[in-house]
């Protein structure tokens, strides 16, 4: 059970990790919120509409859950993704504050990060550190944990951020990239050895793999999108640009991006890739990705309950994966780099998508 709960906690970045780590896990439907998200004036901005819809899906108004074999578990990973999406969309700040407070609860924090001694998870620590920074919280005392110190303690001599766990080492390029971005935002900066480790993992074709030490280096679009942002933030411009070039070369004709091993565009991968492209100045490819995300978004012709949400793919909106798709799509719809993402100035309420009033009969 601890291994299952750990896997559930790390869900949401990227789409591929969800598919391969725990295929049976799905996002829980939101229960009536104890503290419902405030509403705001309708918006025409796709990112704001996505964030507003996401805020209204929070279970009890402050978190997300995933269901495995009929049992709901706290989903800290998806909740962190939502916090980042709220900041990117410059709205839903009341929901973001409640979600951040929920993440700081000791029982929630420990279940996600590990106890810090026998169990400590690099990817989760990096991701939560980034969220704390984005929210303007004190990352050295988040729920009683010094997140930068915890993360730095997980760096190996070769520069890799690795898990310390009896359940094995699940660390990979996602956690490494998030660690570099998050630590870059701290006074001490990202360690050179850690930056070198990620840069040196680059495949011959310019992309980046999910798993380190593969016999055959296989580039992955989600990993490449995050690595490009991390390397750009830490001054490795050439390495970052090579990753962006690989993404551009692997963009689908519809403007979207497919997960590794797939062909059809999905909102999760397209959201991360579009964010990286726009942040990196690849405006042509980035705007194509943005347009694909808008087409995935549920508009005024959809049921009012799902307007603003983003479907995972072109098959249509599915509540089981809609929250994950919307959270990551919001990053691409906003285009703000993770290295500079901030909740400062975000509007408190959760907006709805602006739609014309029904014609009078």
Tab-separated table of C-alpha atoms in Angstrom:
chain	number	residue	atom	x	y	z
A	1	UNK	CA	0.000	0.000	0.000
A	2	UNK	CA	2.779	2.576	0.688
A	3	UNK	CA	4.102	2.065	-2.838
A	4	UNK	CA	0.613	2.548	-4.270
A	5	UNK	CA	0.023	5.727	-2.290
A	6	UNK	CA	3.412	7.022	-3.379
A	7	UNK	CA	2.663	6.414	-7.031
A	8	UNK	CA	-0.700	8.138	-6.683
A	9	UNK	CA	0.989	11.114	-5.062
A	10	UNK	CA	3.384	11.574	-7.946
A	11	UNK	CA	0.698	11.541	-10.640
A	12	UNK	CA	0.023	14.366	-13.090
A	13	UNK	CA	3.354	15.285	-14.674
A	14	UNK	CA	3.456	13.992	-17.299
A	15	UNK	CA	0.603	12.283	-19.094
A	16	UNK	CA	2.907	9.381	-19.898
A	17	UNK	CA	3.685	8.817	-16.236
A	18	UNK	CA	-0.014	8.443	-15.516
A	19	UNK	CA	-0.427	5.952	-18.325
A	20	UNK	CA	2.554	3.799	-17.440
A	21	UNK	CA	2.745	4.053	-13.651
A	22	UNK	CA	-0.859	3.450	-12.719
A	23	UNK	CA	-3.279	2.880	-15.608
A	24	UNK	CA	-6.226	2.153	-13.280
A	25	UNK	CA	-6.013	5.440	-11.404
A	26	UNK	CA	-8.453	8.172	-12.418
A	27	UNK	CA	-9.242	11.584	-11.024
A	28	UNK	CA	-12.142	11.527	-8.607
A	29	UNK	CA	-15.245	13.533	-9.288
A	30	UNK	CA	-15.495	16.599	-7.122
A	31	UNK	CA	-17.765	16.304	-4.097
A	32	UNK	CA	-19.873	19.334	-3.134
A	33	UNK	CA	-17.245	21.745	-1.878
A	34	UNK	CA	-17.278	22.722	1.765
A	35	UNK	CA	-15.749	26.053	0.728
A	36	UNK	CA	-16.877	26.570	-2.868
A	37	UNK	CA	-14.643	28.574	-5.172
A	38	UNK	CA	-15.748	32.164	-5.565
A	39	UNK	CA	-17.159	33.103	-8.923
A	40	UNK	CA	-16.018	35.983	-11.078
A	41	UNK	CA	-17.163	37.847	-14.140
A	42	UNK	CA	-17.153	35.613	-17.220
A	43	UNK	CA	-13.927	35.611	-19.199
A	44	UNK	CA	-13.007	35.116	-22.847
A	45	UNK	CA	-9.431	34.118	-21.976
A	46	UNK	CA	-8.931	30.379	-22.498
A	47	UNK	CA	-6.376	30.051	-19.678
A	48	UNK	CA	-8.592	31.852	-17.171
A	49	UNK	CA	-11.635	29.786	-18.142
A	50	UNK	CA	-9.597	26.612	-17.732
A	51	UNK	CA	-8.382	27.679	-14.291
A	52	UNK	CA	-11.881	28.647	-13.203
A	53	UNK	CA	-13.344	25.303	-14.199
A	54	UNK	CA	-10.490	23.489	-12.452
A	55	UNK	CA	-11.106	25.412	-9.228
A	56	UNK	CA	-14.726	24.276	-9.162
A	57	UNK	CA	-13.642	20.611	-9.340
A	58	UNK	CA	-11.622	20.638	-6.111
A	59	UNK	CA	-12.860	18.045	-3.637
A	60	UNK	CA	-14.044	19.854	-0.493
A	61	UNK	CA	-12.773	23.018	-2.133
A	62	UNK	CA	-9.080	22.343	-1.498
A	63	UNK	CA	-7.687	19.215	-3.158
A	64	UNK	CA	-7.979	16.479	-5.755
A	65	UNK	CA	-8.282	12.738	-5.308
A	66	UNK	CA	-7.576	9.726	-7.478
A	67	UNK	CA	-9.581	6.516	-7.403
A	68	UNK	CA	-7.899	3.126	-7.522
A	69	UNK	CA	-9.986	-0.048	-7.378
A	70	UNK	CA	-12.906	1.923	-6.031
A	71	UNK	CA	-10.986	3.690	-3.246
A	72	UNK	CA	-10.231	7.422	-3.311
A	73	UNK	CA	-6.743	8.578	-2.322
A	74	UNK	CA	-5.403	12.126	-1.861
A	75	UNK	CA	-3.730	13.236	-5.078
A	76	UNK	CA	-1.099	15.730	-4.033
A	77	UNK	CA	0.536	15.718	-7.468
A	78	UNK	CA	-2.617	16.794	-9.279
A	79	UNK	CA	-3.348	19.347	-6.562
A	80	UNK	CA	0.107	20.874	-7.101
A	81	UNK	CA	-0.560	20.949	-10.847
A	82	UNK	CA	-3.769	22.846	-10.142
A	83	UNK	CA	-1.914	25.387	-7.995
A	84	UNK	CA	0.499	26.007	-10.870
A	85	UNK	CA	-2.409	26.259	-13.321
A	86	UNK	CA	-4.183	28.836	-11.138
A	87	UNK	CA	-1.040	30.989	-11.084
A	88	UNK	CA	-0.555	30.637	-14.834
A	89	UNK	CA	-4.149	31.708	-15.475
A	90	UNK	CA	-3.844	34.711	-13.111
A	91	UNK	CA	-7.044	33.761	-11.294
A	92	UNK	CA	-8.754	31.377	-8.862
A	93	UNK	CA	-6.404	32.601	-6.137
A	94	UNK	CA	-8.789	31.756	-3.295
A	95	UNK	CA	-8.880	28.146	-4.489
A	96	UNK	CA	-5.099	28.149	-4.847
A	97	UNK	CA	-4.673	29.381	-1.274
A	98	UNK	CA	-6.930	26.628	0.071
A	99	UNK	CA	-5.096	23.988	-1.964
A	100	UNK	CA	-1.727	25.250	-0.743
A	101	UNK	CA	-2.905	25.098	2.870
A	102	UNK	CA	-4.117	21.528	2.305
A	103	UNK	CA	-0.732	20.534	0.869
A	104	UNK	CA	1.005	21.925	3.970
A	105	UNK	CA	-0.920	19.649	6.368
A	106	UNK	CA	1.602	17.238	7.971
A	107	UNK	CA	-0.302	14.086	7.048
A	108	UNK	CA	-0.677	15.254	3.436
A	109	UNK	CA	2.886	16.524	3.184
A	110	UNK	CA	4.434	13.376	4.622
A	111	UNK	CA	2.408	11.143	2.365
A	112	UNK	CA	3.733	13.002	-0.658
A	113	UNK	CA	7.345	13.757	0.201
A	114	UNK	CA	8.123	10.849	2.519
A	115	UNK	CA	9.262	11.198	6.111
A	116	UNK	CA	12.589	12.741	5.084
A	117	UNK	CA	14.718	9.972	6.569
A	118	UNK	CA	14.001	6.452	5.330
A	119	UNK	CA	11.631	7.817	2.674
A	120	UNK	CA	12.312	10.963	0.637
A	121	UNK	CA	11.146	11.503	-2.933
A	122	UNK	CA	13.071	13.825	-5.225
A	123	UNK	CA	10.422	14.535	-7.864
A	124	UNK	CA	7.677	15.276	-5.360
A	125	UNK	CA	9.966	17.501	-3.308
A	126	UNK	CA	11.023	19.470	-6.384
A	127	UNK	CA	7.465	19.910	-7.576
A	128	UNK	CA	6.179	21.060	-4.184
A	129	UNK	CA	9.129	23.428	-3.776
A	130	UNK	CA	8.223	25.048	-7.094
A	131	UNK	CA	4.592	25.392	-6.026
A	132	UNK	CA	5.599	26.997	-2.717
A	133	UNK	CA	7.770	29.499	-4.574
A	134	UNK	CA	5.021	30.278	-7.060
A	135	UNK	CA	2.607	30.920	-4.186
A	136	UNK	CA	5.074	33.190	-2.383
A	137	UNK	CA	5.186	30.863	0.624
A	138	UNK	CA	8.324	30.344	2.702
A	139	UNK	CA	9.844	27.213	1.118
A	140	UNK	CA	12.245	26.694	4.015
A	141	UNK	CA	9.337	26.190	6.426
A	142	UNK	CA	6.530	24.759	4.315
A	143	UNK	CA	4.414	22.652	6.639
A	144	UNK	CA	7.448	22.461	8.896
A	145	UNK	CA	9.749	21.164	6.124
A	146	UNK	CA	12.762	22.942	4.648
A	147	UNK	CA	12.045	21.993	1.039
A	148	UNK	CA	15.255	23.340	-0.568
A	149	UNK	CA	17.408	21.615	2.041
A	150	UNK	CA	15.453	18.369	1.668
A	151	UNK	CA	15.868	18.471	-2.104
A	152	UNK	CA	19.575	19.267	-1.989
A	153	UNK	CA	20.094	16.334	0.370
A	154	UNK	CA	18.830	14.024	-2.381
A	155	UNK	CA	21.486	15.055	-4.910
A	156	UNK	CA	24.028	12.333	-5.621
A	157	UNK	CA	27.705	12.882	-6.355
A	158	UNK	CA	27.016	12.640	-10.091
A	159	UNK	CA	24.439	15.417	-9.876
A	160	UNK	CA	21.266	13.380	-10.086
A	161	UNK	CA	18.402	13.989	-7.685
A	162	UNK	CA	17.432	10.498	-6.524
A	163	UNK	CA	14.826	8.987	-4.235
A	164	UNK	CA	15.770	7.558	-0.889
A	165	UNK	CA	13.257	4.768	-0.445
A	166	UNK	CA	12.755	1.127	0.423
A	167	UNK	CA	10.380	0.983	-2.543
A	168	UNK	CA	13.042	1.810	-5.119
A	169	UNK	CA	14.279	4.868	-6.972
A	170	UNK	CA	11.611	6.364	-9.233
A	171	UNK	CA	13.529	9.561	-9.972
A	172	UNK	CA	13.725	10.611	-13.606
A	173	UNK	CA	14.092	13.571	-15.962
A	174	UNK	CA	10.839	15.187	-14.841
A	175	UNK	CA	12.022	15.472	-11.259
A	176	UNK	CA	15.520	16.524	-12.328
A	177	UNK	CA	14.142	19.326	-14.494
A	178	UNK	CA	11.709	20.533	-11.829
A	179	UNK	CA	14.520	20.440	-9.264
A	180	UNK	CA	16.720	22.673	-11.422
A	181	UNK	CA	13.882	25.131	-12.028
A	182	UNK	CA	12.889	25.252	-8.363
A	183	UNK	CA	16.438	25.522	-7.004
A	184	UNK	CA	17.284	28.159	-9.603
A	185	UNK	CA	14.673	30.288	-7.861
A	186	UNK	CA	16.402	29.938	-4.466
A	187	UNK	CA	19.296	32.121	-3.242
A	188	UNK	CA	21.733	29.233	-3.663
A	189	UNK	CA	20.732	28.556	-7.256
A	190	UNK	CA	20.768	25.214	-9.049
A	191	UNK	CA	23.936	23.147	-8.470
A	192	UNK	CA	26.240	23.031	-11.498
A	193	UNK	CA	26.640	19.266	-11.198
A	194	UNK	CA	22.872	18.800	-11.351
A	195	UNK	CA	22.606	21.041	-14.409
A	196	UNK	CA	25.438	19.119	-16.063
A	197	UNK	CA	23.730	15.829	-15.321
A	198	UNK	CA	20.545	16.840	-17.104
A	199	UNK	CA	22.399	18.459	-20.001
A	200	UNK	CA	24.511	15.355	-20.493
A	201	UNK	CA	21.433	13.127	-20.655
A	202	UNK	CA	20.493	14.628	-24.014
A	203	UNK	CA	19.921	12.138	-26.805
A	204	UNK	CA	21.779	12.414	-30.104
A	205	UNK	CA	18.663	13.780	-31.822
A	206	UNK	CA	18.465	16.752	-29.444
A	207	UNK	CA	15.602	15.577	-27.257
A	208	UNK	CA	15.673	14.268	-23.694
A	209	UNK	CA	14.626	10.894	-22.273
A	210	UNK	CA	12.344	10.211	-19.331
A	211	UNK	CA	14.635	7.617	-17.739
A	212	UNK	CA	18.351	8.072	-17.256
A	213	UNK	CA	20.904	5.447	-18.230
A	214	UNK	CA	18.927	3.820	-21.032
A	215	UNK	CA	20.810	1.486	-23.341
A	216	UNK	CA	19.207	3.350	-26.234
A	217	UNK	CA	18.509	7.014	-25.545
A	218	UNK	CA	14.890	7.668	-26.549
A	219	UNK	CA	13.647	11.251	-26.589
A	220	UNK	CA	10.298	11.960	-24.933
A	221	UNK	CA	8.202	15.071	-25.654
A	222	UNK	CA	7.099	15.690	-22.045
A	223	UNK	CA	10.628	15.234	-20.698
A	224	UNK	CA	12.076	17.397	-23.460
A	225	UNK	CA	9.616	20.218	-22.761
A	226	UNK	CA	10.540	20.313	-19.074
A	227	UNK	CA	14.268	19.862	-19.725
A	228	UNK	CA	14.289	22.725	-22.235
A	229	UNK	CA	12.751	25.034	-19.624
A	230	UNK	CA	15.166	23.889	-16.927
A	231	UNK	CA	18.244	24.288	-19.114
A	232	UNK	CA	17.132	27.677	-20.402
A	233	UNK	CA	16.615	28.876	-16.837
A	234	UNK	CA	20.080	27.702	-15.788
A	235	UNK	CA	21.942	29.226	-18.712
A	236	UNK	CA	22.381	26.228	-20.997
A	237	UNK	CA	20.889	27.987	-23.996
A	238	UNK	CA	22.311	25.729	-26.693
A	239	UNK	CA	21.096	22.586	-24.959
A	240	UNK	CA	17.670	24.134	-24.398
A	241	UNK	CA	17.399	25.259	-28.017
A	242	UNK	CA	18.279	21.781	-29.252
A	243	UNK	CA	15.404	20.422	-27.190
A	244	UNK	CA	13.030	23.021	-28.596
A	245	UNK	CA	14.186	22.102	-32.090
A	246	UNK	CA	13.383	18.466	-31.408
A	247	UNK	CA	9.912	19.423	-30.180
A	248	UNK	CA	9.245	21.522	-33.265
A	249	UNK	CA	10.309	18.660	-35.511
A	250	UNK	CA	7.885	16.318	-33.718
A	251	UNK	CA	4.836	18.595	-33.726
A	252	UNK	CA	1.769	17.022	-35.305
A	253	UNK	CA	0.074	18.544	-38.327
A	254	UNK	CA	-2.832	19.640	-36.108
A	255	UNK	CA	-0.435	21.688	-33.973
A	256	UNK	CA	-0.503	19.339	-31.015
A	257	UNK	CA	1.933	16.844	-29.566
A	258	UNK	CA	1.565	13.138	-28.880
A	259	UNK	CA	2.921	11.224	-25.921
A	260	UNK	CA	5.886	8.974	-26.574
A	261	UNK	CA	4.818	5.897	-28.507
A	262	UNK	CA	1.518	7.463	-29.578
A	263	UNK	CA	0.490	9.416	-32.657
A	264	UNK	CA	-2.606	11.394	-31.644
A	265	UNK	CA	-2.197	14.779	-29.987
A	266	UNK	CA	-3.175	15.041	-26.320
A	267	UNK	CA	-3.707	18.091	-24.152
A	268	UNK	CA	-1.210	17.140	-21.431
A	269	UNK	CA	1.789	16.795	-23.724
A	270	UNK	CA	0.644	19.693	-25.901
A	271	UNK	CA	0.297	21.909	-22.826
A	272	UNK	CA	3.845	21.260	-21.632
A	273	UNK	CA	5.353	21.497	-25.115
A	274	UNK	CA	3.475	24.703	-25.937
A	275	UNK	CA	4.589	26.305	-22.688
A	276	UNK	CA	8.220	25.445	-23.465
A	277	UNK	CA	7.984	26.690	-27.052
A	278	UNK	CA	6.335	29.998	-26.167
A	279	UNK	CA	8.726	30.548	-23.270
A	280	UNK	CA	11.654	29.775	-25.566
A	281	UNK	CA	10.605	32.198	-28.291
A	282	UNK	CA	9.450	29.580	-30.794
A	283	UNK	CA	6.304	31.571	-31.458
A	284	UNK	CA	5.231	29.895	-34.702
A	285	UNK	CA	5.237	26.384	-33.261
A	286	UNK	CA	4.010	27.666	-29.896
A	287	UNK	CA	0.969	29.376	-31.373
A	288	UNK	CA	0.109	26.241	-33.341
A	289	UNK	CA	0.166	24.305	-30.074
A	290	UNK	CA	-1.919	26.998	-28.383
A	291	UNK	CA	-4.526	26.753	-31.140
A	292	UNK	CA	-4.711	22.969	-30.689
A	293	UNK	CA	-5.317	23.428	-26.971
A	294	UNK	CA	-8.129	25.887	-27.631
A	295	UNK	CA	-9.769	23.307	-29.876
A	296	UNK	CA	-9.569	20.749	-27.068
A	297	UNK	CA	-11.263	23.224	-24.705
A	298	UNK	CA	-14.975	22.855	-24.084
A	299	UNK	CA	-16.748	25.930	-25.415
A	300	UNK	CA	-20.183	27.492	-25.289
A	301	UNK	CA	-21.816	24.610	-27.139
A	302	UNK	CA	-20.810	22.202	-24.361
A	303	UNK	CA	-22.734	21.412	-21.194
A	304	UNK	CA	-22.396	24.463	-18.895
A	305	UNK	CA	-20.844	22.217	-16.229
A	306	UNK	CA	-17.776	21.531	-18.387
A	307	UNK	CA	-17.312	24.830	-20.203
A	308	UNK	CA	-13.695	25.904	-19.896
A	309	UNK	CA	-12.440	22.379	-19.229
A	310	UNK	CA	-9.953	20.825	-21.639
A	311	UNK	CA	-10.450	17.366	-23.105
A	312	UNK	CA	-7.477	15.009	-23.060
A	313	UNK	CA	-7.790	14.329	-26.781
A	314	UNK	CA	-10.053	14.672	-29.800
A	315	UNK	CA	-12.354	11.846	-28.663
A	316	UNK	CA	-14.152	14.312	-26.408
A	317	UNK	CA	-14.301	15.323	-22.776
A	318	UNK	CA	-13.864	12.546	-20.215
A	319	UNK	CA	-14.364	13.444	-16.523
A	320	UNK	CA	-11.859	10.764	-15.512
A	321	UNK	CA	-8.921	12.627	-17.067
A	322	UNK	CA	-10.367	16.117	-17.523
A	323	UNK	CA	-8.779	17.677	-14.441
A	324	UNK	CA	-5.295	16.460	-15.346
A	325	UNK	CA	-5.677	17.570	-18.951
A	326	UNK	CA	-7.006	20.984	-17.953
A	327	UNK	CA	-4.269	21.620	-15.391
A	328	UNK	CA	-1.456	20.959	-17.851
A	329	UNK	CA	-3.223	22.609	-20.777
A	330	UNK	CA	-3.521	25.808	-18.724
A	331	UNK	CA	0.277	26.069	-18.660
A	332	UNK	CA	0.397	26.086	-22.448
A	333	UNK	CA	-2.603	28.386	-22.791
A	334	UNK	CA	-0.833	30.928	-20.554
A	335	UNK	CA	2.686	30.372	-21.916
A	336	UNK	CA	4.459	31.667	-18.788
A	337	UNK	CA	7.750	29.842	-18.074
A	338	UNK	CA	7.906	27.782	-14.890
A	339	UNK	CA	11.065	29.652	-13.942
A	340	UNK	CA	9.173	32.938	-13.582
A	341	UNK	CA	5.656	31.719	-12.808
A	342	UNK	CA	4.075	33.613	-9.903
A	343	UNK	CA	0.690	33.875	-8.239
A	344	UNK	CA	1.318	37.525	-7.397
A	345	UNK	CA	-1.568	39.659	-8.571
A	346	UNK	CA	-3.829	36.726	-9.394
A	347	UNK	CA	-7.532	37.515	-9.160
A	348	UNK	CA	-9.234	35.828	-6.201
A	349	UNK	CA	-12.289	34.377	-7.910
A	350	UNK	CA	-12.738	31.507	-10.361
A	351	UNK	CA	-14.101	32.831	-13.666
A	352	UNK	CA	-16.498	31.083	-16.000
A	353	UNK	CA	-16.313	31.041	-19.773
A	354	UNK	CA	-18.172	33.968	-21.320
A	355	UNK	CA	-20.993	32.707	-23.517
A	356	UNK	CA	-23.894	34.486	-25.233
A	357	UNK	CA	-27.193	34.404	-23.399
A	358	UNK	CA	-29.644	31.813	-24.799
A	359	UNK	CA	-31.946	33.273	-27.413
A	360	UNK	CA	-35.433	34.038	-26.118
A	361	UNK	CA	-38.118	31.648	-27.326
